[in-house]
XYZ file of C-alpha atoms in Angstrom:
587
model
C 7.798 -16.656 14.048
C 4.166 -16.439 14.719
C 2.276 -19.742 13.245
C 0.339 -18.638 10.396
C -2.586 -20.186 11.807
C -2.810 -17.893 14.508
C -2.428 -14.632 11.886
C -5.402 -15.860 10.200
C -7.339 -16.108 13.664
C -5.760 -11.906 14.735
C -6.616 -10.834 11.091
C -10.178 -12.429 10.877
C -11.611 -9.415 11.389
C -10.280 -8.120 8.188
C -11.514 -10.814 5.626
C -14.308 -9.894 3.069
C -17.449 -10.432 3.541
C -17.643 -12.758 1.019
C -15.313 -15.007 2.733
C -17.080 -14.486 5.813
C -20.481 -15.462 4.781
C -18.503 -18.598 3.237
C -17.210 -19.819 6.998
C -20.566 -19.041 8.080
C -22.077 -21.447 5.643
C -19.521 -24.197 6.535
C -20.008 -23.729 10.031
C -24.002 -24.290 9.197
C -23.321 -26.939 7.020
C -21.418 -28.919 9.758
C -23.729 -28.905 12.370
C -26.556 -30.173 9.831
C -24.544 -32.668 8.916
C -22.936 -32.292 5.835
C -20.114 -31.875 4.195
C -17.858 -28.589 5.249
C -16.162 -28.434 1.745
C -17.239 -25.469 0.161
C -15.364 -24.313 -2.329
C -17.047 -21.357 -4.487
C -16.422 -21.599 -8.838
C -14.809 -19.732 -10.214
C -16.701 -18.020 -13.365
C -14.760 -18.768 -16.565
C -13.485 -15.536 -16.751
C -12.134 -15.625 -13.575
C -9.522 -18.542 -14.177
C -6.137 -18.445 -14.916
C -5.265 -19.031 -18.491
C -4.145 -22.627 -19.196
C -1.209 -21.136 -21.208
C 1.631 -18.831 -19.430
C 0.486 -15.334 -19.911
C 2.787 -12.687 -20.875
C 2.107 -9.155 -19.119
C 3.533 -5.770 -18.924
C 4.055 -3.133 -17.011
C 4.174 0.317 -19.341
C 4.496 3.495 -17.081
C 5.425 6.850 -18.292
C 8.777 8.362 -16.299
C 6.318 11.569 -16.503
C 5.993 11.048 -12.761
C 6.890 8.709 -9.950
C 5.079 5.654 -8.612
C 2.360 5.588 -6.472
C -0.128 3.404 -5.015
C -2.581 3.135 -8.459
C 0.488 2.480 -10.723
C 2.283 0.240 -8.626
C -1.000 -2.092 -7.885
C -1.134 -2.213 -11.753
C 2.128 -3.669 -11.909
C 1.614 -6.472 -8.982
C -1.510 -7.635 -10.964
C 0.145 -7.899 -14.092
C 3.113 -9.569 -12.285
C 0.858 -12.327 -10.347
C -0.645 -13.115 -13.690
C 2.335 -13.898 -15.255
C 3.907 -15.532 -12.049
C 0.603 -17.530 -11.419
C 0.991 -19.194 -15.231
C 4.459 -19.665 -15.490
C 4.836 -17.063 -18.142
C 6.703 -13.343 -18.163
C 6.473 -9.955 -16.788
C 7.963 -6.980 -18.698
C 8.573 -3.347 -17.908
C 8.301 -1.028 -20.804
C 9.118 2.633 -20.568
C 6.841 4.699 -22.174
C 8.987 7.647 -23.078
C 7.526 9.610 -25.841
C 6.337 12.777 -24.222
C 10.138 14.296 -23.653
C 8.687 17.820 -22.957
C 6.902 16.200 -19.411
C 9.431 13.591 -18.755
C 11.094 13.941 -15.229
C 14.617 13.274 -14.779
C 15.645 10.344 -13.156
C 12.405 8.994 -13.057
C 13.272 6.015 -15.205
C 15.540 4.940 -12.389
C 13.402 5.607 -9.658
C 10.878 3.467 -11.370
C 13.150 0.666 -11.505
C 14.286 1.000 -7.842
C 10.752 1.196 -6.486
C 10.007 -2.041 -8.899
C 12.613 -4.124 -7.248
C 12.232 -2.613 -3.709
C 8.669 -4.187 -3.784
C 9.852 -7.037 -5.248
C 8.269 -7.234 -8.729
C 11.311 -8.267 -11.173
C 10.609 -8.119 -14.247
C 12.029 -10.687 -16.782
C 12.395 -8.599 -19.837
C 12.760 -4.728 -19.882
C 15.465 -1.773 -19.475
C 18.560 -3.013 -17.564
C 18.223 -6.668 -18.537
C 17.017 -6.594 -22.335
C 15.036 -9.000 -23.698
C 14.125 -10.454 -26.873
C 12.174 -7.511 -27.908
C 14.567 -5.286 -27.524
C 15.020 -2.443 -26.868
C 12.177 -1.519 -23.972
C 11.721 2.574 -23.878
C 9.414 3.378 -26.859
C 11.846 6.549 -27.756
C 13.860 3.984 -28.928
C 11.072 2.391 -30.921
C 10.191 5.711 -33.331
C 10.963 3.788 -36.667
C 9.042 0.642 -35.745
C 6.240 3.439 -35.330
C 6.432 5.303 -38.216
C 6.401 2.228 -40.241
C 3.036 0.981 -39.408
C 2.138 4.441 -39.478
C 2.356 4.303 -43.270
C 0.797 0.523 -43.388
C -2.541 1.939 -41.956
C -1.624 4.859 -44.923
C -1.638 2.767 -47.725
C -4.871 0.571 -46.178
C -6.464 3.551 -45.602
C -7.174 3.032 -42.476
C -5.852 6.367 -41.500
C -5.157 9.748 -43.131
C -2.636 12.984 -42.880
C -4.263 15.965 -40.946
C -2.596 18.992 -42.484
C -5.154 21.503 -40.386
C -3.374 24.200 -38.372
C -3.172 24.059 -34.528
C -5.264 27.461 -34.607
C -8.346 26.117 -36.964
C -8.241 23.055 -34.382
C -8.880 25.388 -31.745
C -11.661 27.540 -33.505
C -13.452 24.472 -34.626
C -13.398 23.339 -31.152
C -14.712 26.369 -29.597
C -17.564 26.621 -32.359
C -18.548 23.053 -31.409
C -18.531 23.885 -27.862
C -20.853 26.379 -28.193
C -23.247 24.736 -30.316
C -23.251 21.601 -27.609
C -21.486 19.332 -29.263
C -17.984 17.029 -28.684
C -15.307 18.612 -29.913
C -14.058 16.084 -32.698
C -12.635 16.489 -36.013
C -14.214 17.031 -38.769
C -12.689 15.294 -41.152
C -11.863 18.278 -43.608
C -8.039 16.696 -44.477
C -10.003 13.166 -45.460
C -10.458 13.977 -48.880
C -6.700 15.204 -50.140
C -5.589 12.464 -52.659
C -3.202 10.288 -51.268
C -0.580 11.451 -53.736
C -1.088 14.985 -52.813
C -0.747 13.450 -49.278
C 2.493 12.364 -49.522
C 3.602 14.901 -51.721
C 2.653 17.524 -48.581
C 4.612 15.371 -46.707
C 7.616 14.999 -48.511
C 7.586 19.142 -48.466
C 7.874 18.394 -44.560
C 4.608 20.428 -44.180
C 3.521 20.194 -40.587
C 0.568 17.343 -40.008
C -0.423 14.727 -37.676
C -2.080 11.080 -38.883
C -5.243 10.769 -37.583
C -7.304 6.984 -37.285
C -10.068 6.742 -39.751
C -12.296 5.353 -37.448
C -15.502 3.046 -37.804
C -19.168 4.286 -37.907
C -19.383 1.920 -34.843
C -17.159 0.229 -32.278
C -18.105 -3.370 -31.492
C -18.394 -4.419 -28.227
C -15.693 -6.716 -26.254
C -14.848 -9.016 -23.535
C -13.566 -7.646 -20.724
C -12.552 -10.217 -17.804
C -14.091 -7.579 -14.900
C -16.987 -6.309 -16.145
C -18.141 -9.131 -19.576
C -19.652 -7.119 -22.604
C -18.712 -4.138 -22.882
C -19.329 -0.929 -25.591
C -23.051 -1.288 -26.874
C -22.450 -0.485 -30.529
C -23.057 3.016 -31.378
C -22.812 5.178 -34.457
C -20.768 8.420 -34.869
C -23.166 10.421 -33.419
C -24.540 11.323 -37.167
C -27.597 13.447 -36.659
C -28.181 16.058 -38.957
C -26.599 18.538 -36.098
C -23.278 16.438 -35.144
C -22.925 14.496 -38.432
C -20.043 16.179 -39.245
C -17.879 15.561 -36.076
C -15.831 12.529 -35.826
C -13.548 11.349 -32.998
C -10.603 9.998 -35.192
C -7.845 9.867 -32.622
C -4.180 11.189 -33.490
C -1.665 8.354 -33.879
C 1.214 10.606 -35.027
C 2.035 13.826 -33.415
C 3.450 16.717 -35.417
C 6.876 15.855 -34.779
C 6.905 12.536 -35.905
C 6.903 10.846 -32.387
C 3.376 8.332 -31.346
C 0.726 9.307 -29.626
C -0.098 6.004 -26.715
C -2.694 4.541 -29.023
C -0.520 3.494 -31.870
C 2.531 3.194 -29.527
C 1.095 0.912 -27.208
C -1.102 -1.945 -29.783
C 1.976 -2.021 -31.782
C 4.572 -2.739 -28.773
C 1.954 -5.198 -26.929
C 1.679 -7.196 -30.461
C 5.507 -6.846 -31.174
C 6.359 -7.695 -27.496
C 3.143 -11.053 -27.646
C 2.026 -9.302 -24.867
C -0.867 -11.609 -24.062
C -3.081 -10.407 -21.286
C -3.498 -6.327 -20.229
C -4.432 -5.873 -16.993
C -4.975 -1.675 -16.396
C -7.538 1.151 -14.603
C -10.588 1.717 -15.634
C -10.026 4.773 -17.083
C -8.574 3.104 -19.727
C -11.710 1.484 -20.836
C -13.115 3.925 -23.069
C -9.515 4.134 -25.309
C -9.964 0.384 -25.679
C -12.457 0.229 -28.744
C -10.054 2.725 -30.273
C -7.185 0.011 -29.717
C -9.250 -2.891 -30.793
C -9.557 -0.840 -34.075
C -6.173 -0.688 -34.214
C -5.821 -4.440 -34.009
C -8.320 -5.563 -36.458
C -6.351 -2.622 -39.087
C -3.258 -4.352 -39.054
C -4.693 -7.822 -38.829
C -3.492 -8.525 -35.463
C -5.097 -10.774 -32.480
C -5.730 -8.541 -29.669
C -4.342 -9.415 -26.175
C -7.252 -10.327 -23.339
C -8.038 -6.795 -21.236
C -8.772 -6.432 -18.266
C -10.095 -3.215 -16.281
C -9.872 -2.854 -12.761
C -11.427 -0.284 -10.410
C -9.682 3.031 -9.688
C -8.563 3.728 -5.723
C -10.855 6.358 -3.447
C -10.340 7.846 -0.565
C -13.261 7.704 2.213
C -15.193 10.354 0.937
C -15.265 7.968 -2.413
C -13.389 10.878 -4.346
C -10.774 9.771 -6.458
C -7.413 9.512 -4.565
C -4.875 12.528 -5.360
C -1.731 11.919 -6.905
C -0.239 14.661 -4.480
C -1.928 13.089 -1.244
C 1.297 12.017 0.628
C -0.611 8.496 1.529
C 0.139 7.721 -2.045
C 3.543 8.621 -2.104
C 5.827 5.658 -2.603
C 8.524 7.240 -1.144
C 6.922 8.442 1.832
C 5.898 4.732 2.701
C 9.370 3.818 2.101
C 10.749 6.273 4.604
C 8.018 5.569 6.900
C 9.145 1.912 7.170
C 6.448 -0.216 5.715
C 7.621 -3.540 4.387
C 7.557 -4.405 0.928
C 5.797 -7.485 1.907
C 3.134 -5.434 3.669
C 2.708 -2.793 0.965
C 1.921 -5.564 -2.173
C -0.375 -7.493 0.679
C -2.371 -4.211 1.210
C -2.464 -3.729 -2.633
C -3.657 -7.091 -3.669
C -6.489 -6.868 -1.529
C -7.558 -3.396 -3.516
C -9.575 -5.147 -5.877
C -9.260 -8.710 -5.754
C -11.127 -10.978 -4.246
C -10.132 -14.520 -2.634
C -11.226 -17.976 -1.258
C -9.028 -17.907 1.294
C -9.813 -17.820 4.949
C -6.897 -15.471 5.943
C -6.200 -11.788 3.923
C -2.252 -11.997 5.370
C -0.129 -13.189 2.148
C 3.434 -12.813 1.338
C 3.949 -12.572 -2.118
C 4.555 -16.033 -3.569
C 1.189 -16.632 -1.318
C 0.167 -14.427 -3.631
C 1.374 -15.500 -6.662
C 0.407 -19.127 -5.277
C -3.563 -18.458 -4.808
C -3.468 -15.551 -7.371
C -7.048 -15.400 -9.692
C -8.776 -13.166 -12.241
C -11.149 -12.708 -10.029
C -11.513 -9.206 -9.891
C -14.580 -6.442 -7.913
C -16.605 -4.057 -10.139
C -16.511 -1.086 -9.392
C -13.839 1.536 -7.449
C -12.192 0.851 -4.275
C -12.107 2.682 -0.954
C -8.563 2.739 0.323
C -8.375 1.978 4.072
C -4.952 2.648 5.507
C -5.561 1.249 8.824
C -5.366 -1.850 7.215
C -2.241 -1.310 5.695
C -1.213 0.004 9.741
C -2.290 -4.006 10.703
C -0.653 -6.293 7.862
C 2.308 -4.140 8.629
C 2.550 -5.346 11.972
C 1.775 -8.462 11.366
C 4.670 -8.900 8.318
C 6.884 -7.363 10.666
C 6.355 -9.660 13.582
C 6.796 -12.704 10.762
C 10.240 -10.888 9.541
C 11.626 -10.175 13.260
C 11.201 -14.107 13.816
C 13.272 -14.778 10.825
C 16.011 -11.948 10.907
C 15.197 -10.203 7.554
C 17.285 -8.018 6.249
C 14.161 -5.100 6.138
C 14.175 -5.855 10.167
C 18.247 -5.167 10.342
C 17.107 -1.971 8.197
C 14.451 -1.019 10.455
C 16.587 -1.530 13.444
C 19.296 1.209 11.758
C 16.163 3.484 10.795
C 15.389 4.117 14.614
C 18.502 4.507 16.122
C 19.297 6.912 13.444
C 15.944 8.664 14.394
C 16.973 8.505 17.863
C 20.734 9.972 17.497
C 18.825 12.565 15.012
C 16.102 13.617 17.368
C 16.990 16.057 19.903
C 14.024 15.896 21.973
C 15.057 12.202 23.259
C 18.373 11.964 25.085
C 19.139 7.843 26.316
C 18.917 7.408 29.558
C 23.058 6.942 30.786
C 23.673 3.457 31.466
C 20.458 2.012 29.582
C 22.694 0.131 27.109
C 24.430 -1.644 29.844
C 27.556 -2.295 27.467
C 25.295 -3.251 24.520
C 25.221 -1.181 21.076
C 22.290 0.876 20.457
C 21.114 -1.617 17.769
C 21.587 -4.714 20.099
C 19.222 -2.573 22.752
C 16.564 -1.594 19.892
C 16.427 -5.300 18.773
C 15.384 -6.566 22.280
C 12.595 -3.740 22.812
C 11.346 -4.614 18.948
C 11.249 -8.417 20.254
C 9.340 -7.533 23.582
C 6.843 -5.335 21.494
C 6.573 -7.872 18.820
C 2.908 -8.376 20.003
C 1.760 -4.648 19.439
C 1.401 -3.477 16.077
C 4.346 -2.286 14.126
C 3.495 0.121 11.958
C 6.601 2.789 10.785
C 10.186 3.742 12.732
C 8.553 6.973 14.260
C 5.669 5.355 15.564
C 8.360 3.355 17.668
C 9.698 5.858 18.835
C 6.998 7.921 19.883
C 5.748 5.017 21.806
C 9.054 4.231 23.374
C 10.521 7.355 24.268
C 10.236 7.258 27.676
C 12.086 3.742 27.824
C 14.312 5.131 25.788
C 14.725 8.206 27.230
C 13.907 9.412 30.838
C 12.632 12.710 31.655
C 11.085 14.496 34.476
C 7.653 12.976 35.399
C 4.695 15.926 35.744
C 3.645 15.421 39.170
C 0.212 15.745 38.512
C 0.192 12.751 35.949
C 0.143 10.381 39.142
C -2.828 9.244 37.867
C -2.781 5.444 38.910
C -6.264 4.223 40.689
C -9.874 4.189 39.954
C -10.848 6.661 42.481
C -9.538 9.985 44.173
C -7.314 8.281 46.870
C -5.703 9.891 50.083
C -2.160 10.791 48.895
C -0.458 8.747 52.085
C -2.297 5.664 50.129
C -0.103 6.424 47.313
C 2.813 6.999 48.951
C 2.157 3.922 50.765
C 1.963 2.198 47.218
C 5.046 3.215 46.189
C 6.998 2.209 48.950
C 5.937 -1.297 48.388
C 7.196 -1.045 45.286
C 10.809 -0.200 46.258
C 10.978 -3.643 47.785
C 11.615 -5.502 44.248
C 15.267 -3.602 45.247
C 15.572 -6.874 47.606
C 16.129 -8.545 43.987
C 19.814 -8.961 43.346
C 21.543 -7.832 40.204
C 22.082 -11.652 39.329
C 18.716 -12.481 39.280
C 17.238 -9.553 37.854
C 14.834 -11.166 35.123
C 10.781 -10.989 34.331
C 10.601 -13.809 36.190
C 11.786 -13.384 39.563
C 10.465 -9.675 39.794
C 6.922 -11.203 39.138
C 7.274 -13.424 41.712
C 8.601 -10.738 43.992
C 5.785 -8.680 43.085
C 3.166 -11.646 44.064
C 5.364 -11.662 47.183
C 4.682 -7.881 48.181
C 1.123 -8.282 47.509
C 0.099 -10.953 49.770
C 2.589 -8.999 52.286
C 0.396 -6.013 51.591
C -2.313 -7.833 52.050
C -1.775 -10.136 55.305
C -0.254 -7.481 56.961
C -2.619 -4.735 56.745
C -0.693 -2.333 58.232
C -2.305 0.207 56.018
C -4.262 2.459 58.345
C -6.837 4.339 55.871
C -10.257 5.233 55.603
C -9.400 2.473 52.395
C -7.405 -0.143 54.251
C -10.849 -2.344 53.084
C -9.560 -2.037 49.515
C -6.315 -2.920 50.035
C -7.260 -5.913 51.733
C -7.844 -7.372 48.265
C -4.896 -8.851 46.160
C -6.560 -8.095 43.091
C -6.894 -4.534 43.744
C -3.218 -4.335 45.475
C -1.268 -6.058 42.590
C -3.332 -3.864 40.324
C -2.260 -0.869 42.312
C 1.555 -1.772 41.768
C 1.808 -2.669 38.460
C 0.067 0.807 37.490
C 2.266 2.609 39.879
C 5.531 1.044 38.262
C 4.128 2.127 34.523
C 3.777 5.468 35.831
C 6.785 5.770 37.601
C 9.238 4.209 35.488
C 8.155 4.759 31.457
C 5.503 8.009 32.174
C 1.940 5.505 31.814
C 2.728 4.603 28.173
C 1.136 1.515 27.341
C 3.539 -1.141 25.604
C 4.989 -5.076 27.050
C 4.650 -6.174 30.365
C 6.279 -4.202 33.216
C 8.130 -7.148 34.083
C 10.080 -7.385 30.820
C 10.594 -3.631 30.643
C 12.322 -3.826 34.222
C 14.661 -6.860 32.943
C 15.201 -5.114 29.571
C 16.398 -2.026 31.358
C 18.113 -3.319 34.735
C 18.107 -3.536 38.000
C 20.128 0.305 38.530
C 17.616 2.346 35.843
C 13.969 0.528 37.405
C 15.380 1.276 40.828
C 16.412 5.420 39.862
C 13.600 5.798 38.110
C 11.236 3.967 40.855
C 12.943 6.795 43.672
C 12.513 10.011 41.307
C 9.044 9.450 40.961
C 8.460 8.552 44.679
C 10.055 11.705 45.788
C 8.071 13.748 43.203
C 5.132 12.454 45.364
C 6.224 13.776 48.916
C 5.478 17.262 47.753
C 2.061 16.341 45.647
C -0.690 18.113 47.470
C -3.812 15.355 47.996
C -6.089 16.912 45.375
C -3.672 16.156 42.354
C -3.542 12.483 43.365
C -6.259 11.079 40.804
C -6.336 8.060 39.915
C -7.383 5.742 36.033
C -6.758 2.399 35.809
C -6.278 3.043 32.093
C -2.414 2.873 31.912
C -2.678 -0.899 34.057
């Protein structure tokens, strides 16, 4: 497994800057003298609760998961795992004319893939009981008629059509289209009488001349108080939010404050473009006489062009990333970091890491998404997981050789496997390319199709030194080459053939039997052994970069390196002089 010291040191590059300027001050703070402990405090808002929070998780099976939803959930399930307290799911059903099929179950599969179990929710039950809101209607409609008979909200008896036409009116005259409040002044008994004759209407919030401002734990005081916009020319529009639909099922307002206070849901951590329904919830609250949970708002995701990342951009697709290969592990790492900010000197976690240095500490603003860095805590997961034989390794390990037996355009080379199973063979290559970074099945492939699978080289690829040489140079080259043949099947390993290799050099060298208007240059080892090892890439996996030559020869035997060595020499006999170019890039 590689030490996690030495992750931090690959991944320093990726740290924030805030973490960076803190090892800069230690390092300053050392040489002067003093002490390197620098530990920045947290604000108060930033801390952990000292009791075990209770958080949910509340998506609508409108849709499937992707990367905005799913960070949502890892937040709210660090807070509770960081305090000892619970994580729910809650299914908020209620629109059944949008709701997808089978998206409740996807939901739950994508949940546990990425390993946030939740303690209380659909499958498992709970105390609260049951956990999909369309099972909830009656608990709904009850305090639907408490904020009735407080009169803290009213019956709306107004026609879809005179909603519209007051709307457009507004519009035109500049102003929000709200409600305005014609339906607030029907007696309560002709109220209920109305609805008792089953006469279509919605109840609609009666709501303050003001919202009061609130904590939240991102971004402190929030709301400055404001009126209901009554000028003389917009005094008679008011926002009063629906909290009953027409056909008797909740709108998310009342829904959602009545199942977090039901549930003691306890802390709310959500996007930001929740904020602005969050006075209307806090009115809720202080209707019914209820303590309201702790919020807190977190930035929404961007692309690089900071526009708001796309729902349909396949980056975001869950299942896409699950196809593609990327850990779990690697996924809620890469999440985490979208908005949260640490004191540690390393951005590589695994998820009780996670859960272990896990704060409120939270960045204004939106977030850029940057999927190269996804690309590198991949790899570096991956390389933690091949060291311990996970389970996702044995996985990946199935996922390309079924790509392989799948893919026409890559036929194994006959007698690669060498009696092993295509799995055993994968396994080995994944182990000598541990030190590259792993990012998805494909990308293996791609990079390892001509070990994989041999095809005909393009002569004029033979492009293996600095300069333009004389083609009997490179011939020359290659024959040199042939002589790690002298290396019997028995003692075919990295090992010996680098030794052999150091052998043929000096030979090259001390010999200089080379006569060329360049026999100077090949009078130097450095530019000899150079020379070979470039030559053998080329000749025997087509230039693609990957592990050292050495273990690619033992990995593939002594009978393939030797073929493949003699195909691409005799491809050379024929090469007229002016193709042979030459780029130490592929060394």
């Amino acid at each position: 497994m590689l030490p996690i010291s030495k992750a931090a040191r690959r991944i320093q590059d990726w740290t924030c800057s805030s973490c960076r300027g803190l090892a800069k001050l230690q390092r300053c703070t050392s040489r002067r003298g003093f002490s390197t402990t620098v530990v920045p405090q947290l604000k108060t808002a930033q801390k952990l609760p000292s009791l075990p929070a209770r958080t949910r998780f509340a998506p609508s099976p409108t849709g499937y998961l992707h990367l905005g939803s799913l960070r949502t959930a890892l937040y709210n399930y660090l807070l509770a795992k960081a305090t000892g307290g619970q994580f729910l799911l809650r299914i908020e059903d209620t629109d059944t004319n949008r709701t997808v099929p089978g998206a409740e179950d996807r939901i739950c599969q994508d949940l546990a893939w990425a390993g946030l179990q939740w303690d209380e929710g659909p499958q498992i039950g709970g105390p609260y009981a049951p956990y999909r809101q369309s099972e909830r209607t009656a608990l709904y409609k009850e305090h639907a008629t408490k904020l009735l008979d407080s009169r803290n909200a009213y019956r709306c008896f107004c026609t879809q059509d005179r909603l519209d036409s007051l709307a457009r009116e507004r519009n035109k005259l500049g102003f929000p289209t709200d409600y305005d409040r014609t339906c607030i002044h029907i007696t309560k008994e002709d109220s209920d009488q109305r609805a008792h004759n089953a006469e279509p209407h919605v109840v609609r919030l009666f709501s303050p001349a003001q919202y009061p401002e609130y904590n939240d734990l991102v971004y402190g005081l929030v709301g400055k108080p404001h009126g209901q916009r009554l000028s003389l020319a917009s005094r008679h529009g008011f926002e009063d939010p629906i909290l009953m639909k027409t056909d008797g099922s909740p709108t998310y307002h009342l829904a959602n404050v009545v199942d977090d206070h039901h549930m003691k849901i306890t802390h709310v951590i959500r996007g930001v473009e929740w904020m602005p329904s969050t006075p209307k919830h806090l009115e809720l609250y202080k209707a019914f006489g209820w303590e309201p949970p702790v919020f807190a708002h977190v930035g929404l995701l961007q692309d690089v062009n900071k526009q708001k990342l796309s729902k349909r951009d396949l980056n975001l697709d869950l299942e896409k990333l699950k196809v593609d290969g990327i850990l779990p592990e690697a996924l809620m790492n890469f999440l985490a970091l979208l908005g949260w900010s640490h004191t540690m000197g390393s951005d590589f976690f695994t998820l009780q890491q996670l859960v272990d240095n896990f704060s409120l500490k939270f960045t204004k603003g939106n977030v850029v998404v940057n999927f190269g860095k996804l690309n590198y805590l991949q790899g570096l997961h991956f390389r933690k997981q091949l060291a311990e034989g996970s389970e996702d390794v044995e996985h990946m390990v199935n996922q390309i050789a079924s790509l392989l037996k799948e893919s026409g355009e890559i036929v194994i080379d006959p007698g690669l496997l060498n009696g092993h199973t295509l799995t055993e063979f994968i396994m080995a290559l994944l182990r000598l390319d541990a030190s590259s970074s792993f990012t998805s099945a494909a990308n293996f492939v791609e990079r390892h199709r001509s070990i994989l699978g041999y095809r005909q080289r393009d002569p004029g690829r033979a492009k293996i030194f600095e300069e333009e040489k004389p083609g009997n140079e490179v011939l020359l080259i290659a024959e040199a080459a042939q002589q790690i043949g002298d290396v019997p099947n028995d003692q075919w390993s990295a090992a010996t053939l680098k030794n052999r290799i150091a052998s043929v050099v000096q030979d090259v060298v001390q010999e200089n039997r080379f006569n060329t208007e360049n026999a100077e240059g090949l009078k130097d080892a450095k530019y000899v052994n150079r020379s070979l090892l470039a030559w053998l890439r080329w000749a025997i996996v087509d230039g693609q970069k990957g592990p050292s030559m050495f273990d690619i020869m033992e990995l593939i035997g002594r009978d393939i390196t030797l073929r493949r060595l003699e195909a691409a020499e005799l491809g050379l006999i024929t090469l007229p002089r002016e193709n042979i170019l030459s780029s130490s890039k592929i060394i």
